[in-house]
PDB file of C-alpha atoms and ligand atoms in Angstrom:
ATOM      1  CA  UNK A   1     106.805 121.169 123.605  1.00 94.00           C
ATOM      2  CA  UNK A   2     108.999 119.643 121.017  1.00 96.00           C
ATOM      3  CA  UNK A   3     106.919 116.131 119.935  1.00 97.00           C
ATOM      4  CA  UNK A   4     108.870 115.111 117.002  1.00 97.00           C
ATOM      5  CA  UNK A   5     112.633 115.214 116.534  1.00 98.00           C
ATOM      6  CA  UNK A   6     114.665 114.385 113.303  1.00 98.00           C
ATOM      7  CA  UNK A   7     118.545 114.392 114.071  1.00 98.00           C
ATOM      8  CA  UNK A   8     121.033 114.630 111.544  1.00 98.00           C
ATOM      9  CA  UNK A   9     118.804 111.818 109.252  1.00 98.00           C
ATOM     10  CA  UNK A  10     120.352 110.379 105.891  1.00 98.00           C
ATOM     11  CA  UNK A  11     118.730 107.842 103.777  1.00 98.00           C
ATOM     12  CA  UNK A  12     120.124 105.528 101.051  1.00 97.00           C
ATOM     13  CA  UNK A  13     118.651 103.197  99.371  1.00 96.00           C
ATOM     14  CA  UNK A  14     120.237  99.963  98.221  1.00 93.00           C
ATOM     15  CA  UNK A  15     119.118  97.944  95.342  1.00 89.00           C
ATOM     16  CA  UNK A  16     121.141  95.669  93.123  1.00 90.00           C
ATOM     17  CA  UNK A  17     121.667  97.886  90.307  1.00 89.00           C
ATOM     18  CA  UNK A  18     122.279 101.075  92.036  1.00 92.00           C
ATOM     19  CA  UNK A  19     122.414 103.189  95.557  1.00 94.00           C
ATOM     20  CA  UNK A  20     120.413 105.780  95.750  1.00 95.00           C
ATOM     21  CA  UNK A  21     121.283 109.233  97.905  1.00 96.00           C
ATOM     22  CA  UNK A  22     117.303 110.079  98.680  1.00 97.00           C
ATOM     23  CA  UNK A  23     118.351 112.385 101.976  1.00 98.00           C
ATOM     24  CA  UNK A  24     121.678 113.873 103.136  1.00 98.00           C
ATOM     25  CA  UNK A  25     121.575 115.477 106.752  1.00 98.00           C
ATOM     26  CA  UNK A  26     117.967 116.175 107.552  1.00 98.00           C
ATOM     27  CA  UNK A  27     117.014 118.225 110.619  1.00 98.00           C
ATOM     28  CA  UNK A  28     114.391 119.242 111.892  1.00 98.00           C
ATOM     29  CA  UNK A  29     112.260 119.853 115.181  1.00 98.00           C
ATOM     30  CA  UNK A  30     108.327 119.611 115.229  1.00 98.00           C
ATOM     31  CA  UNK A  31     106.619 121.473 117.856  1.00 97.00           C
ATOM     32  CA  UNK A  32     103.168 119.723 119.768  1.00 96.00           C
ATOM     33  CA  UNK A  33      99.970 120.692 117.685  1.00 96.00           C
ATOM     34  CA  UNK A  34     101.749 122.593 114.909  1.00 97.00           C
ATOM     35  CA  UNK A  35     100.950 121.947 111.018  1.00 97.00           C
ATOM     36  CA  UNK A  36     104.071 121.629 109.536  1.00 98.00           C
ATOM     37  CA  UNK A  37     104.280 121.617 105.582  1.00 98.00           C
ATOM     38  CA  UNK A  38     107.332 120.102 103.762  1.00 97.00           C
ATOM     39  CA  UNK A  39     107.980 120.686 100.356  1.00 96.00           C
ATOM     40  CA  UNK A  40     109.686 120.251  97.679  1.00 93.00           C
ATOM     41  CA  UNK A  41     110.541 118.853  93.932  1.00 89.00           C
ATOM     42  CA  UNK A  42     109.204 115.586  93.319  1.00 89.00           C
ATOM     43  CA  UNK A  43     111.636 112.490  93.868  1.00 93.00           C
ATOM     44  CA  UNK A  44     113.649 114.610  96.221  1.00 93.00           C
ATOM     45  CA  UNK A  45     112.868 112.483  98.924  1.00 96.00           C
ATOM     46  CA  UNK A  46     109.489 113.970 100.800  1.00 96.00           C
ATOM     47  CA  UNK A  47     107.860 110.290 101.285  1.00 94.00           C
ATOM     48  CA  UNK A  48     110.517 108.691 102.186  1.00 96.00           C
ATOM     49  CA  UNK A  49     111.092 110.732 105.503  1.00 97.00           C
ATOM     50  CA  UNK A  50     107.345 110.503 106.268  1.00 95.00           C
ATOM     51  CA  UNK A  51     108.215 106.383 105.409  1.00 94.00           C
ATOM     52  CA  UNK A  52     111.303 107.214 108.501  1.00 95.00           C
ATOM     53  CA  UNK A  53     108.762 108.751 110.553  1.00 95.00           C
ATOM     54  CA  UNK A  54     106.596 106.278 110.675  1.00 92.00           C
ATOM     55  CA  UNK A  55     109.018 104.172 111.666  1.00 92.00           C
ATOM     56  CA  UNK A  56     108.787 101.268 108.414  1.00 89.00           C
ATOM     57  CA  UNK A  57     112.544 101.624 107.300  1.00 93.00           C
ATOM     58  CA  UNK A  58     115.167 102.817 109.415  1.00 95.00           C
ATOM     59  CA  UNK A  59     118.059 105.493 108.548  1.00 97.00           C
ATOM     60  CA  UNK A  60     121.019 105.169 107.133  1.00 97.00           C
ATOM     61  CA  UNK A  61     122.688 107.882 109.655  1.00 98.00           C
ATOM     62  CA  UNK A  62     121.172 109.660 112.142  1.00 98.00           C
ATOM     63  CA  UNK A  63     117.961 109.635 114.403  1.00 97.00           C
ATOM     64  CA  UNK A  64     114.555 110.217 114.805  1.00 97.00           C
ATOM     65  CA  UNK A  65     112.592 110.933 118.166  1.00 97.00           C
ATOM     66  CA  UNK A  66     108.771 110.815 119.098  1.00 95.00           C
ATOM     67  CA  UNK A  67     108.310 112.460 122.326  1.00 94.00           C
ATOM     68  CA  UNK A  68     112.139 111.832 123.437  1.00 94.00           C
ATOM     69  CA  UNK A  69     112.076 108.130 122.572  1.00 94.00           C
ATOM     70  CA  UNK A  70     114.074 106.719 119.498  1.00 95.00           C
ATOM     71  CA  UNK A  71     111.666 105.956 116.165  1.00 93.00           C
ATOM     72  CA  UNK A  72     113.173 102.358 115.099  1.00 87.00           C
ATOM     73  CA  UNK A  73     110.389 100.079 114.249  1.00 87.00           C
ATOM     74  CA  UNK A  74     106.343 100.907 113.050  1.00 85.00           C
ATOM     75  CA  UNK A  75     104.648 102.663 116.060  1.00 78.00           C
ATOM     76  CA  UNK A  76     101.376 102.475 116.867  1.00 75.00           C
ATOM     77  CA  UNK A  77     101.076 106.265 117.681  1.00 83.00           C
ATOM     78  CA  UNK A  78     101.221 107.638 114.103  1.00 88.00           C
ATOM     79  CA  UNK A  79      98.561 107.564 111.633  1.00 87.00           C
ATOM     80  CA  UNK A  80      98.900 108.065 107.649  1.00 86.00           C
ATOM     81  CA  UNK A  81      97.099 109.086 105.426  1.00 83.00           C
ATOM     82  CA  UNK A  82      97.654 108.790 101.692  1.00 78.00           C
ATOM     83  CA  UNK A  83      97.016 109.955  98.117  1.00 76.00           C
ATOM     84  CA  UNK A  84      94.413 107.093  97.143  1.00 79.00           C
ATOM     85  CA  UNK A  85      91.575 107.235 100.253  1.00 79.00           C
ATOM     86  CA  UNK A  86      92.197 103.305 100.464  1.00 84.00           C
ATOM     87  CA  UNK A  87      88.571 102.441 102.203  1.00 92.00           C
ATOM     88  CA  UNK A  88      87.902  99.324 101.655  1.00 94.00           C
ATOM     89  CA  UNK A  89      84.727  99.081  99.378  1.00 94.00           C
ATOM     90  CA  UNK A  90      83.258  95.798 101.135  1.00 96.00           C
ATOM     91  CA  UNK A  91      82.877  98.010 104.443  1.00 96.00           C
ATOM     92  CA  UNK A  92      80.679 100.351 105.643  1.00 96.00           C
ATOM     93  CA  UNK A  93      81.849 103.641 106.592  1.00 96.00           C
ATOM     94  CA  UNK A  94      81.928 103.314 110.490  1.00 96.00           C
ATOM     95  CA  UNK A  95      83.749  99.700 109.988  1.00 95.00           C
ATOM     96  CA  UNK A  96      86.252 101.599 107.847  1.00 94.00           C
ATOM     97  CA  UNK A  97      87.091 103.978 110.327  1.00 94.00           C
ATOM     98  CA  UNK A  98      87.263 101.009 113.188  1.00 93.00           C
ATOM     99  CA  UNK A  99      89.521  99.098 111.183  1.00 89.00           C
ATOM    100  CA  UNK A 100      92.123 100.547 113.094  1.00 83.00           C
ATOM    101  CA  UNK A 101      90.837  99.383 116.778  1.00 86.00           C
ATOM    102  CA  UNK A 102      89.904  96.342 114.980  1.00 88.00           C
ATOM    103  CA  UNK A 103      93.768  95.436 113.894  1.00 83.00           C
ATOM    104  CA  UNK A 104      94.944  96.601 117.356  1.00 81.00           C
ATOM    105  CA  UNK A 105      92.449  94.037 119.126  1.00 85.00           C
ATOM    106  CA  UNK A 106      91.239  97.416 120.851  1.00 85.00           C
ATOM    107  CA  UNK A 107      87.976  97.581 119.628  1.00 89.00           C
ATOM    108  CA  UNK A 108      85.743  98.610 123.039  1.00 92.00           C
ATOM    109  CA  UNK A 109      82.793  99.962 123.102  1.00 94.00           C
ATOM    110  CA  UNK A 110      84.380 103.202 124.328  1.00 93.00           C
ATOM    111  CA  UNK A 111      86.425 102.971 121.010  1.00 92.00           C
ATOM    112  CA  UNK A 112      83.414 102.574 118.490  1.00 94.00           C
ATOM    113  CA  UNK A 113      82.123 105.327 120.514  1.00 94.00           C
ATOM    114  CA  UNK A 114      84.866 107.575 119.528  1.00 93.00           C
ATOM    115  CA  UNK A 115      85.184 106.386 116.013  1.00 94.00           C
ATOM    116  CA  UNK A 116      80.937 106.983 115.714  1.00 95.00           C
ATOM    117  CA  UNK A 117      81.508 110.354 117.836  1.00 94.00           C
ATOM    118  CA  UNK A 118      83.890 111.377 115.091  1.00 93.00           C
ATOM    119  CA  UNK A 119      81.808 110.912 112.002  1.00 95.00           C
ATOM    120  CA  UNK A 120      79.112 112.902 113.865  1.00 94.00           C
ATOM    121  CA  UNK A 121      80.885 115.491 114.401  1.00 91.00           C
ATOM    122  CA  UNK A 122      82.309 115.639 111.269  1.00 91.00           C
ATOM    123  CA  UNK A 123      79.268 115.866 108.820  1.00 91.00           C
ATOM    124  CA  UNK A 124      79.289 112.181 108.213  1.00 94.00           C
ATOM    125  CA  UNK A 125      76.554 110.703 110.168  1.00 95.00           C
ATOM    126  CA  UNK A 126      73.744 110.053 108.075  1.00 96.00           C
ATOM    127  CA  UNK A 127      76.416 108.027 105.847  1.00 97.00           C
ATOM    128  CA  UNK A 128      77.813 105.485 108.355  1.00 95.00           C
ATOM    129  CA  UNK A 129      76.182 102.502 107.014  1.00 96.00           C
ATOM    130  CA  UNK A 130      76.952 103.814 103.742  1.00 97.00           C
ATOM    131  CA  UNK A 131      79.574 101.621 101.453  1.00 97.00           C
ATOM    132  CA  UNK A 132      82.377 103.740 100.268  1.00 96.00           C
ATOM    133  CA  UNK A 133      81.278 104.213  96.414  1.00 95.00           C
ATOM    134  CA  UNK A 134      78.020 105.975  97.854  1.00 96.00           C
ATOM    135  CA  UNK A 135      80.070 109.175  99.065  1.00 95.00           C
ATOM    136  CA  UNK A 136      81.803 111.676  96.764  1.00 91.00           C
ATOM    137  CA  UNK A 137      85.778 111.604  96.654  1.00 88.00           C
ATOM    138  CA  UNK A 138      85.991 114.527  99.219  1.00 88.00           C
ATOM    139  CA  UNK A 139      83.813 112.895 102.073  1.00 91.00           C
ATOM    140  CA  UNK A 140      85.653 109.345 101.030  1.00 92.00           C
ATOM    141  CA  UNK A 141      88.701 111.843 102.029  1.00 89.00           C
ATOM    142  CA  UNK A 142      86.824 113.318 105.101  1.00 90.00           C
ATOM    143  CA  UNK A 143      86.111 109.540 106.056  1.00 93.00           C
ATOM    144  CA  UNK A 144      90.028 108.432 105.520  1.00 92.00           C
ATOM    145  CA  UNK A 145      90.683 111.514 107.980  1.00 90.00           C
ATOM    146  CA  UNK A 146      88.405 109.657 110.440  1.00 92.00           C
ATOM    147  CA  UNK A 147      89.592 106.523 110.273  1.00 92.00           C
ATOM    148  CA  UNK A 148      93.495 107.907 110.378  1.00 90.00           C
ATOM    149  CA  UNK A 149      92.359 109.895 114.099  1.00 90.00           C
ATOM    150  CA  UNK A 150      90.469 107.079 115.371  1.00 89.00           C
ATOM    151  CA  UNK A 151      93.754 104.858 115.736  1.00 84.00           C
ATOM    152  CA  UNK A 152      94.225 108.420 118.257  1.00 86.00           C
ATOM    153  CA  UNK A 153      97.717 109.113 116.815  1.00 89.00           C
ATOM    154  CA  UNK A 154     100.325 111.175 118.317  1.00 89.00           C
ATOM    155  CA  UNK A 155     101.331 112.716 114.974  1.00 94.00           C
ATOM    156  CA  UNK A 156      99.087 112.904 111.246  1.00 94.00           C
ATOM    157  CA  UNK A 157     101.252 111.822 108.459  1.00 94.00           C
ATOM    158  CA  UNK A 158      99.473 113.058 105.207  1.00 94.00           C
ATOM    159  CA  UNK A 159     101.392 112.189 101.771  1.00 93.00           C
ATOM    160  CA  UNK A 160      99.967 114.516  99.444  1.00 92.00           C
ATOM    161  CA  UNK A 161      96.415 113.718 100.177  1.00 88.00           C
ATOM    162  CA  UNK A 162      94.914 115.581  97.882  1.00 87.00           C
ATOM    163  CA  UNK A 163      96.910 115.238  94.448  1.00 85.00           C
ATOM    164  CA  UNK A 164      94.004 112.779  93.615  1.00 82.00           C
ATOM    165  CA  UNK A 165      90.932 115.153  93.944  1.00 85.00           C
ATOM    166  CA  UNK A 166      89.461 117.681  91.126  1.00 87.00           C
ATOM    167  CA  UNK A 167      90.636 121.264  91.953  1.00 89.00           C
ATOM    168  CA  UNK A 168      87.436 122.335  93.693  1.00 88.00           C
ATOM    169  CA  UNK A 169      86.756 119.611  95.723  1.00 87.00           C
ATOM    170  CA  UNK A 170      90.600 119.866  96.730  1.00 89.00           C
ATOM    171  CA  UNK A 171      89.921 123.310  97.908  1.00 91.00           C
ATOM    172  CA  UNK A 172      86.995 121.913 100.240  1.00 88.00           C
ATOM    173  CA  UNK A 173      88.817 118.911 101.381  1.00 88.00           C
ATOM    174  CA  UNK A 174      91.993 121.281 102.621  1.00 91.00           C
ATOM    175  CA  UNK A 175      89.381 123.332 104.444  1.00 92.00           C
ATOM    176  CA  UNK A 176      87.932 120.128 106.006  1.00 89.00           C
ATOM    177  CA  UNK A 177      91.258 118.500 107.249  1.00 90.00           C
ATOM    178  CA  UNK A 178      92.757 121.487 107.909  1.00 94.00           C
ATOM    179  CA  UNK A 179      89.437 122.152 110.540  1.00 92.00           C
ATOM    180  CA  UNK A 180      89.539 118.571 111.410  1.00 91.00           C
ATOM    181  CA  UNK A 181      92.934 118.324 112.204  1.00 93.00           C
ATOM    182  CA  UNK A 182      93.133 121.770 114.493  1.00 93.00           C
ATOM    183  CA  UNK A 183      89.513 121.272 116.053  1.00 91.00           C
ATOM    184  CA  UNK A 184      91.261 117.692 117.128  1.00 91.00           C
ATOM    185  CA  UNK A 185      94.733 119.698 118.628  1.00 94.00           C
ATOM    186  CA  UNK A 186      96.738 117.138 116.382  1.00 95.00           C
ATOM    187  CA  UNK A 187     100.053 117.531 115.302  1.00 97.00           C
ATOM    188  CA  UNK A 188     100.338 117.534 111.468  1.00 97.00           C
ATOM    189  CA  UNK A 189     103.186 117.091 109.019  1.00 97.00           C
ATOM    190  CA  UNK A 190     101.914 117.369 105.093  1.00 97.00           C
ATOM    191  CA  UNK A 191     104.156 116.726 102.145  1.00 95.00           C
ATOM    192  CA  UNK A 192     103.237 118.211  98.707  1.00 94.00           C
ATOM    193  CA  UNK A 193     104.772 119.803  95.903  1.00 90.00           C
ATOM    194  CA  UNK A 194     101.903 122.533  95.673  1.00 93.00           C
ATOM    195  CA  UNK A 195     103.378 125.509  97.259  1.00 95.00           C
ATOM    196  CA  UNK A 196      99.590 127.053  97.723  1.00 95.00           C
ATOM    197  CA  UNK A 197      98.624 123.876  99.634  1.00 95.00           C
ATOM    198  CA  UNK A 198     101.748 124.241 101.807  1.00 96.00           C
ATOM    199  CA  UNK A 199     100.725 128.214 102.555  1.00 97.00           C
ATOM    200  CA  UNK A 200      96.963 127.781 102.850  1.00 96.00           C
ATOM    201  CA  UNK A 201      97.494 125.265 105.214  1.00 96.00           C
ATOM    202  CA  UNK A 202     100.613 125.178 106.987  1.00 97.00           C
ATOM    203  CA  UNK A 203     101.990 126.617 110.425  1.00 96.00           C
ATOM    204  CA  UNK A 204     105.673 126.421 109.077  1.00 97.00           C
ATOM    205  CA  UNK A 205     106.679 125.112 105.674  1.00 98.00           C
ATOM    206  CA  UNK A 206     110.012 123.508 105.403  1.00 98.00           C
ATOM    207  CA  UNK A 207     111.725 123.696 101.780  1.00 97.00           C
ATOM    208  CA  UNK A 208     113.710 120.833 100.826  1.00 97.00           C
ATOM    209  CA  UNK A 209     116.652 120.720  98.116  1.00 95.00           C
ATOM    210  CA  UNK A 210     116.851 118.347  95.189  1.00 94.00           C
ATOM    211  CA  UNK A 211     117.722 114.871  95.952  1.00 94.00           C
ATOM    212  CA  UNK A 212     119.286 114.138  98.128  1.00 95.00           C
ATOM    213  CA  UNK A 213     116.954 116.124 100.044  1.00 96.00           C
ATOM    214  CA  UNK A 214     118.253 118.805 102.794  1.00 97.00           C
ATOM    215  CA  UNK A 215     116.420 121.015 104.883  1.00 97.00           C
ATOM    216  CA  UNK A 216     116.693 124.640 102.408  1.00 97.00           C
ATOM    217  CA  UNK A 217     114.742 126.923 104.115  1.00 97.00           C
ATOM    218  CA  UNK A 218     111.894 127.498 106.687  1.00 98.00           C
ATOM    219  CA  UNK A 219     109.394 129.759 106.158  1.00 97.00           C
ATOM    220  CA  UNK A 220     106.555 130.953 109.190  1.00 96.00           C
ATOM    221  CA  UNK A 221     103.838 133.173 107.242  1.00 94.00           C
ATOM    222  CA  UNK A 222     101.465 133.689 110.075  1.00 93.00           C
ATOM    223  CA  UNK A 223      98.788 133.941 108.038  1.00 94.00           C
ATOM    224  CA  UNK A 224      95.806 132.969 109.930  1.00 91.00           C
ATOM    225  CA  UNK A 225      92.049 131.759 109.234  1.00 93.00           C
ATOM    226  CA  UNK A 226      90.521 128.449 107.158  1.00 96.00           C
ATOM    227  CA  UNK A 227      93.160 127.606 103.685  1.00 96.00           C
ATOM    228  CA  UNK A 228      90.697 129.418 102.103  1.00 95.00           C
ATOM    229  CA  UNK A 229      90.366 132.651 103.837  1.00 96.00           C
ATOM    230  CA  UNK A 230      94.268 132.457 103.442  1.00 97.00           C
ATOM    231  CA  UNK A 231      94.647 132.219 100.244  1.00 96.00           C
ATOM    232  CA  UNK A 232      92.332 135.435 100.227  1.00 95.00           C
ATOM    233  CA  UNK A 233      95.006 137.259 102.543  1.00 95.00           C
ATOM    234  CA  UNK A 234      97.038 139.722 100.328  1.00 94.00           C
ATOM    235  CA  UNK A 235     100.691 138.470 101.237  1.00 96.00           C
ATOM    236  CA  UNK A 236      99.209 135.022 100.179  1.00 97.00           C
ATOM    237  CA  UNK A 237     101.374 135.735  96.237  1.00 96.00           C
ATOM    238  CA  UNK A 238     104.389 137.138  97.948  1.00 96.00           C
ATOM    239  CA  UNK A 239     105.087 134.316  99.969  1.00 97.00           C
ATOM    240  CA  UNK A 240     104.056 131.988  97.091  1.00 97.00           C
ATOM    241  CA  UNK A 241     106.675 133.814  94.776  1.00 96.00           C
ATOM    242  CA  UNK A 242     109.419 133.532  97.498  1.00 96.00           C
ATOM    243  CA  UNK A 243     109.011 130.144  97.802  1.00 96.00           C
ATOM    244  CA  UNK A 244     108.805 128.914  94.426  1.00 95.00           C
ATOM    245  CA  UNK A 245     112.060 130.492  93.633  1.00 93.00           C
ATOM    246  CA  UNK A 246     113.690 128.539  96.362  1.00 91.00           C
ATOM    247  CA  UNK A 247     111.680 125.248  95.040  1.00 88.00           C
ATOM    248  CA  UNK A 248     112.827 126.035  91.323  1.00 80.00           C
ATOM    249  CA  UNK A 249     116.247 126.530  91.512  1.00 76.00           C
TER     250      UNK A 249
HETATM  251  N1  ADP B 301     112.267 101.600  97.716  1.00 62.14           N
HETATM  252  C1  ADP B 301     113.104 102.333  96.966  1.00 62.14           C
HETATM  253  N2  ADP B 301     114.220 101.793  96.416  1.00 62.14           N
HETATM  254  C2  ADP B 301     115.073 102.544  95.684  1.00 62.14           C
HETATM  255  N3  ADP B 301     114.921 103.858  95.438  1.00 62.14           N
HETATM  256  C3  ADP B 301     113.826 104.467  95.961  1.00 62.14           C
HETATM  257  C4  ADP B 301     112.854 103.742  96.746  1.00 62.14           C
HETATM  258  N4  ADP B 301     111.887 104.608  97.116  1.00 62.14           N
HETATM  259  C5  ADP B 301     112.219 105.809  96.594  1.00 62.14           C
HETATM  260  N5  ADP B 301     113.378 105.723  95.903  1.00 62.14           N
HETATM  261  C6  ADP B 301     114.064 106.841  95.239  1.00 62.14           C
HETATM  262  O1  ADP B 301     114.391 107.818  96.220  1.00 62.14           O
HETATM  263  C7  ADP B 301     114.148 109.126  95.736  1.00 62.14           C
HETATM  264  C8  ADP B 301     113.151 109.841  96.643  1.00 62.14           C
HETATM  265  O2  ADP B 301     111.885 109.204  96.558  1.00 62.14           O
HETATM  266  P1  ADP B 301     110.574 109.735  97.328  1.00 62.14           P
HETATM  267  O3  ADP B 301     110.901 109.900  98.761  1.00 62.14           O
HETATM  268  O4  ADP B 301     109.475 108.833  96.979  1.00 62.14           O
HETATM  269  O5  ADP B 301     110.381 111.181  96.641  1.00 62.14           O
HETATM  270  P2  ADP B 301     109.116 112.187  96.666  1.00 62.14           P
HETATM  271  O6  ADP B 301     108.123 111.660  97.612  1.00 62.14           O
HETATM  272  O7  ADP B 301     109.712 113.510  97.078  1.00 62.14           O
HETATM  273  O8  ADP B 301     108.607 112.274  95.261  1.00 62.14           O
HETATM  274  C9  ADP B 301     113.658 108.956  94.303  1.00 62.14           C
HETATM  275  O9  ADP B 301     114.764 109.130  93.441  1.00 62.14           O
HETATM  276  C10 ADP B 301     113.158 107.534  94.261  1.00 62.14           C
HETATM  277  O10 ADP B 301     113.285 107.003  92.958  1.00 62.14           O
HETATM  278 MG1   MG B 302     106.114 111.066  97.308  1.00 62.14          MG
END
């Protein structure tokens, strides 16, 4: 079932000085529960569709649709997740991760109940009245994850997430939110310029042109397994060479 819809989008931005072509003509269709990775050179305009996604600027031209219904203000029903893990330090873990019920007035006991559930489940337990500096980057990642699911979202918004995080513990953390996110049946659209990350974890990865960015190519490598047991596989370099031609030129 098709969840996500972008129609035909185009994005410029207006300042005083200048007007900015960031996307010409986007389309694209995002099935239910599929990881979809976009990528493409930076500045070409990768944030600013998840920014049109989530529903915080409108387009230009053009549409977007969450499950048939027009994106055209912020929507509960999508959660984001970012570079920087932005916890806040002055919180314990499990208040971090219902700071989303919390802002929504929705904070039941069914809803701490989830948010606790979550953390469980997910390795974190022993840490939830633990303060943010007390856990290593990749769990402070792990626990971002958390809070982002615990606002139940519709559709995962993650802005290169792990750009931030030494190259080992990046390799964990993709293994970790890539489990998370398919254990939890959510719907998952990633933007990166690492054309590994996009294979290891991705379902479909959508190349996008220079700015203003346009939809290049789509690539579906069916590889299967954790990130890391795909990056193992041994048409893991082929694909990575055929898309980083498209990407470079
Ligand atoms: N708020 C803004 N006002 C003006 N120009 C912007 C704004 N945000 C982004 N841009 C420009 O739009 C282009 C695409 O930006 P962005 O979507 O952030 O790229 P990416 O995430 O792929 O690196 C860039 O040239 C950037 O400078
Ligand atoms: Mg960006």
């Amino acid at each position: 079932m098709e969840i996500l819809k972008i129609d035909n989008v185009s994005l410029i931005y207006q300042t005083d000085e200048a007007e900015t072509e960031a996307l010409k003509d986007v389309n694209l269709s995002i099935q239910e529960g599929e990881f979809v990775a976009v990528i493409g050179p930076s500045g070409c305009g990768k944030t600013t569709i998840l920014t049109l996604i989530s529903g915080l600027m409108k387009p230009t031209s053009g549409k977007i649709y969450l499950d048939g219904e027009i994106i055209d203000r912020p929507v509960g029903d999508i959660g984001y997740m970012l570079q920087r893990d932005h916890l806040f330090p002055w919180r314990t873990i499990l208040s971090n991760t219902l700071l989303g019920p919390e802002l929504q007035k929705k904070k039941t006991p069914e809803a701490v109940e989830y948010a606790s559930g979550l953390i469980d489940k997910y390795g974190l337990g022993e840490f939830k009245k633990a303060y943010p500096n007390q856990l290593s980057g990749g769990m402070r990642q792990r626990a971002a994850l958390i809070r982002t699911l615990a606002y139940r979202p519709k559709i995962l918004l993650l802005d290169e997430p792990f750009s931030a995080l030494d190259y080992q513990t990046r390799l964990k953390v993709c293994d970790d939110v890539h489990g998370i996110i398919k254990s939890e049946k959510k719907t998952a659209i990633l933007v990166t310029h690492d054309i590994s990350e996009a294979i290891s974890l991705a379902d479909r990865i959508v190349v996008l042109t220079h700015r203003p960015a346009t939809v290049k190519k789509i690539y579906e490598p069916k590889l299967s397994g954790s990130p890391l047991a795909r990056r193992e596989d041994q048409s893991f370099s082929r694909w990575f060479d055929v898309i980083y031609k498209d990407v470079s030129v």
